[in-house]
Amino acid sequence: MNTQITNAGKKLAALRKRIKKNCVVCDRVIIALKQAKYCSNRCRQRAKYQRLKSIKKESHFS
Ligand SMILES: [Zn+2]
């Protein structure tokens, strides 16, 4: 019984692979899905904001 549950859990974990990586914004180590980039929603928002800001800056200079 117990081993069956463990095996099911292992299968599930393999399906959604989580890896150790760094948040691209704050560089914090996170355990997240392979495609994830940020540790939190806040960092996602910040990345979005910084991108907009840099675009603005570029257009201001030219
Ligand atoms: Zn972060």
mmCIF file of C-alpha atoms and ligand atoms in Angstrom:
data_model
loop_
_atom_site.group_PDB
_atom_site.id
_atom_site.type_symbol
_atom_site.label_atom_id
_atom_site.label_comp_id
_atom_site.label_asym_id
_atom_site.label_seq_id
_atom_site.Cartn_x
_atom_site.Cartn_y
_atom_site.Cartn_z
ATOM 1 C CA MET A 1 0.000 0.000 0.000
ATOM 2 C CA ASN A 2 2.582 2.436 1.159
ATOM 3 C CA THR A 3 4.964 1.722 -1.721
ATOM 4 C CA GLN A 4 2.167 2.230 -4.214
ATOM 5 C CA ILE A 5 1.554 5.726 -2.917
ATOM 6 C CA THR A 6 5.256 6.505 -3.046
ATOM 7 C CA ASN A 7 5.527 5.312 -6.622
ATOM 8 C CA ALA A 8 2.583 7.443 -7.679
ATOM 9 C CA GLY A 9 4.183 10.443 -6.049
ATOM 10 C CA LYS A 10 7.447 9.797 -7.828
ATOM 11 C CA LYS A 11 5.686 9.536 -11.162
ATOM 12 C CA LEU A 12 3.905 12.806 -10.564
ATOM 13 C CA ALA A 13 7.113 14.525 -9.562
ATOM 14 C CA ALA A 14 8.802 13.314 -12.725
ATOM 15 C CA LEU A 15 5.978 14.685 -14.838
ATOM 16 C CA ARG A 16 6.404 18.185 -13.559
ATOM 17 C CA LYS A 17 10.112 18.505 -13.225
ATOM 18 C CA ARG A 18 11.377 21.083 -10.817
ATOM 19 C CA ILE A 19 14.929 22.272 -10.892
ATOM 20 C CA LYS A 20 17.126 24.461 -8.772
ATOM 21 C CA LYS A 21 17.772 27.794 -10.403
ATOM 22 C CA ASN A 22 18.129 31.491 -9.756
ATOM 23 C CA CYS A 23 15.436 34.108 -10.072
ATOM 24 C CA VAL A 24 16.415 36.366 -12.975
ATOM 25 C CA VAL A 25 15.379 39.465 -11.027
ATOM 26 C CA CYS A 26 16.635 39.065 -7.454
ATOM 27 C CA ASP A 27 19.016 36.127 -8.020
ATOM 28 C CA ARG A 28 17.443 34.139 -5.223
ATOM 29 C CA VAL A 29 17.777 30.367 -5.466
ATOM 30 C CA ILE A 30 14.438 28.801 -6.227
ATOM 31 C CA ILE A 31 13.119 25.315 -6.836
ATOM 32 C CA ALA A 32 10.766 25.779 -9.713
ATOM 33 C CA LEU A 33 9.514 24.414 -12.969
ATOM 34 C CA LYS A 34 12.070 24.385 -15.731
ATOM 35 C CA GLN A 35 10.367 27.197 -17.611
ATOM 36 C CA ALA A 36 9.915 29.410 -14.552
ATOM 37 C CA LYS A 37 12.076 32.531 -14.378
ATOM 38 C CA TYR A 38 11.003 34.322 -11.240
ATOM 39 C CA CYS A 39 10.785 33.408 -7.573
ATOM 40 C CA SER A 40 7.511 35.213 -7.132
ATOM 41 C CA ASN A 41 4.811 37.275 -8.730
ATOM 42 C CA ARG A 42 6.521 40.381 -7.431
ATOM 43 C CA CYS A 43 9.688 39.647 -9.377
ATOM 44 C CA ARG A 44 7.683 38.925 -12.486
ATOM 45 C CA GLN A 45 6.047 42.317 -12.151
ATOM 46 C CA ARG A 46 9.386 43.964 -11.537
ATOM 47 C CA ALA A 47 10.899 42.394 -14.642
ATOM 48 C CA LYS A 48 7.978 43.614 -16.676
ATOM 49 C CA TYR A 49 8.319 47.106 -15.250
ATOM 50 C CA GLN A 50 12.075 47.234 -15.839
ATOM 51 C CA ARG A 51 11.616 46.156 -19.424
ATOM 52 C CA LEU A 52 9.116 48.928 -20.007
ATOM 53 C CA LYS A 53 11.423 51.401 -18.334
ATOM 54 C CA SER A 54 14.384 50.432 -20.511
ATOM 55 C CA ILE A 55 12.276 50.733 -23.637
ATOM 56 C CA LYS A 56 11.235 54.223 -22.577
ATOM 57 C CA LYS A 57 14.829 55.151 -21.892
ATOM 58 C CA GLU A 58 15.949 53.957 -25.307
ATOM 59 C CA SER A 59 13.293 55.935 -27.124
ATOM 60 C CA HIS A 60 14.161 59.004 -25.076
ATOM 61 C CA PHE A 61 17.779 58.867 -26.146
ATOM 62 C CA SER A 62 17.114 58.506 -29.850
HETATM 63 ZN ZN ZN B 1 13.032 37.003 -7.378
#
